Phi, psi and omega in degrees: 000141180285146181268135175263124181302144181300326181296331177272319185296325184251026173290134182301146177250353184224159178300320185292341182274352181276110185277155175073327185265040183298328180296337177267310185297320180292322178296316180293320179298316179293324178297321178292314183293328181266004180058045180234038182285132179286168182270346180208133179233148174238111180262118183241143176158172180297169181288148173072023181252001173113016183293305179293325179299313180292327176297320178291318179298321176298315178296321177297315182295322182289333185246008182279122179290341181249032182298140178285162179295336179284352181099358180281136173285158179288328178077001185238340183291171182299318180298313180296319182295319181293317180292317182297324181276359180073021181275172182294130176225149183297318189253359180234121183234126175257133183234132175268107184291344179293329180249357177227065191252354186275174183292327179293321177297319180294323179293320177297319177298318180297319180292320179294326182291342181285342179281144182288158176298168185291338178215165182293338181262002184262165175234139171273123183239123177251116180257114182252105181273154183053048187298336182293349179278348179295143180282166178301320180294323178295319177296319179298325178292332180269350189300315185292316182290332175287331179283321180227077185285154174294162179298142176056038174238126185232136176250134174236115178257127179246135183208148173264351183225075182296336181296331178290324176294320179297323179285324185275317186213070182300328178299338181296323186300323182284351181256004180233150167275121185262135175234129178259118181274145182262157170293146181273131183291158181300319181298316180293321179295316180299318180298319179291319179297323179296321177295317180298316179298320179295319178295324181274358179061044174245169182240137179210139179281154179298323180294322178294319179292325177294322177298317178296317182297319179292322179293329181292341174056047174087003181252120180291322180299316178296321180296316179292325177293319177295320178298321176301318179296317182294319179297320179297327180282317189263343183084004174128350179258105187269115179237159177303323181293318180292324178296317179296322180295318181290318184276351181072027181281151179270136181296152180300329181299329179292322179289326175295319176299319180294321180299323177295320178298316181292320182294325182269003179055040178273076189301320184294334182287347178301316182294319178296322181297313181293319179297326178293320177298317180294319180298329181269004171085018180281148177276126185291330177293318177296321177298319181299314179298322176294325178296316178300317179295322179295316177296320178296320178298314178298320180295317179296320177295318180296332179268007175096005180272173179226085183300130182289344185279000180288134175295135182301328182288335183246005182301314181297323179294319177295318181295328178287330180283341183295339178281350180286337183227146172276158180306323180295323177296314181295325178296316180293321179294318179294325177296318178297318180292322182291332180299325180296322179285321182295328177279345180066018187286335184291317181289328182276342187286142174279348181224073180296337180300315181296319180297318179291321178298318178294322178297313181294324176296318178298320178295323181288338180263001179299129182289145178285139177288135181230158177272165178299321180299321179293324178298309183293325179294320179296324182276357179088007179262192179233151182285138175295340179276330184275349180293335179246116184301328183286347183258017180293157180302323182294322182290334179274345183073025181240152177289160177297133174293145182238145174232154184283165177297335178298323180292324177300319179294320181292330187271354180290127186303321185293332186250358185291136178239015183256120181246124179253105181255140177275313186267141179298327182296325178294314178298320181293317179299321179292324178297322182294344177272001181242079185302325183293339182271356183260134178307141185302133177083359184261347186303313181300323180288320184288334180295334181257006181286153174259131182231146175196168180246129176279170185298330180279007177088001181288134179270113185258131175240120179249130180227151175296155176301138179148193184297326180297316179295320180296318180296321184285342177284350177292127182303326181294317179295318179295322180294322177298314178297319182298316180295320180293317178295329178296332177283339181268317182269185182290332178200160179299126183275159169281125187253134173239129179248130180208164179295155180294148174281176175298158183301330184279354183281135179282116182257015179291156182288138175261119188248128179277164177302323179297321179294325179295313179298320178298320180294321178296318180296321178295322179295320179297316180290334177287324178288322181237086186302330180296338180293337182300324179297318179293321180297314181290318185288320185259002179056051182280155173217156182272126183271327180207000000 
């Protein structure tokens, strides 16, 4: 005897049996019972969520001789059985727009729609699947009949990409009633799978069914197809291990092993880890999706949550690993991993192994998040917060401020490249020691220039009249100087170039009280680089 796939065998026959899409099924049922069915519908949503199924149930209800007063079809008569099974019926026609997408196909459909139904009580229903595949010319051929349809003729267009219809034939949207189908939740899928297993007299654990439901990604048809595969492998006893074998999923223990490698910064073991996965036949794309889920699980645990998707056997192991990383570390790691999926590069790549190895190496090199107190302690200084007992974090009732490891690297005296100068002359003198940063041919002129900063922060360069002044008025030359000074000072200054004043004019810098306080604070942070993190994080300023 031939086997009927579970996805076909357990397809709903009534509006009430369609789960999750109650906002659609209830509306259609009431429309049938009240004789208010529209002439054209557009069903939009992901694959396997019930678009074609509801279109068939609607056709069954409209043509069922034993229809209930509530609008539900009987689901058992000859008409309902033929429509439900997708078999040939006089008044219900299903068309695959992927293979019948041209203007000639649309014209034939239009001509067939002009014929009356087989009986006075029947409706002609045209179900067009993958409707977004129709060409612009095909939509134009259907436009008139959708605007003024013949009596008792109904069109149902199903699509996973409604935006393509909007781009190709936007006038169609105003001539159809649109329904957006939702993804089916994991809980609803698990409940349905449990019913199917009971009907088939098989046994399955809740964890195994949840794994199938999550893999189905909101599609009931995919979930039933996956269940069919697992049953074929196991003979009817559904276990988490058998589900992982069929789906090619990586065991949780592998991700725990990887977390230990990343936490200990064992960069070289990344290559051995990936090669071991390949040797054992695992799919790297599936491994990547599992990695994202593992990082997300650790982050939720670190933030105090309890993700339900953790395997009971490995829950304790995941909870022990959450102490290896701080929430900020896991957030950055999850962000790096998510970038690979958002770009879609893994699926398109001819060498996903290299992409995954580079991702894992980046995760292993992610700097650990440290507090300001740890920074200052490492540098041999003291925290500005700890110098006063009353200003401790506990006394304020606030958590310790955190800065990333990147700031620690910037603040290390040996590697720091940030110079905060108060006086323009200091910055200028430092610039003169960098010949490569000076526009070609300008060094002799700039060495004799007078520089100072005005109260508004403008960096003034005065040169005698002549070729040097003319060269410096060139925007490209000024931009080069501005960028170079920006690397020396706190930020790129606004530069003004003008002729030199008379010899008797005082060209010394005029410094305001605010500039003096700023200079003192810069001097303090230069002496104690770790203090810069506290200044930036807490927005500190010097009062006197």
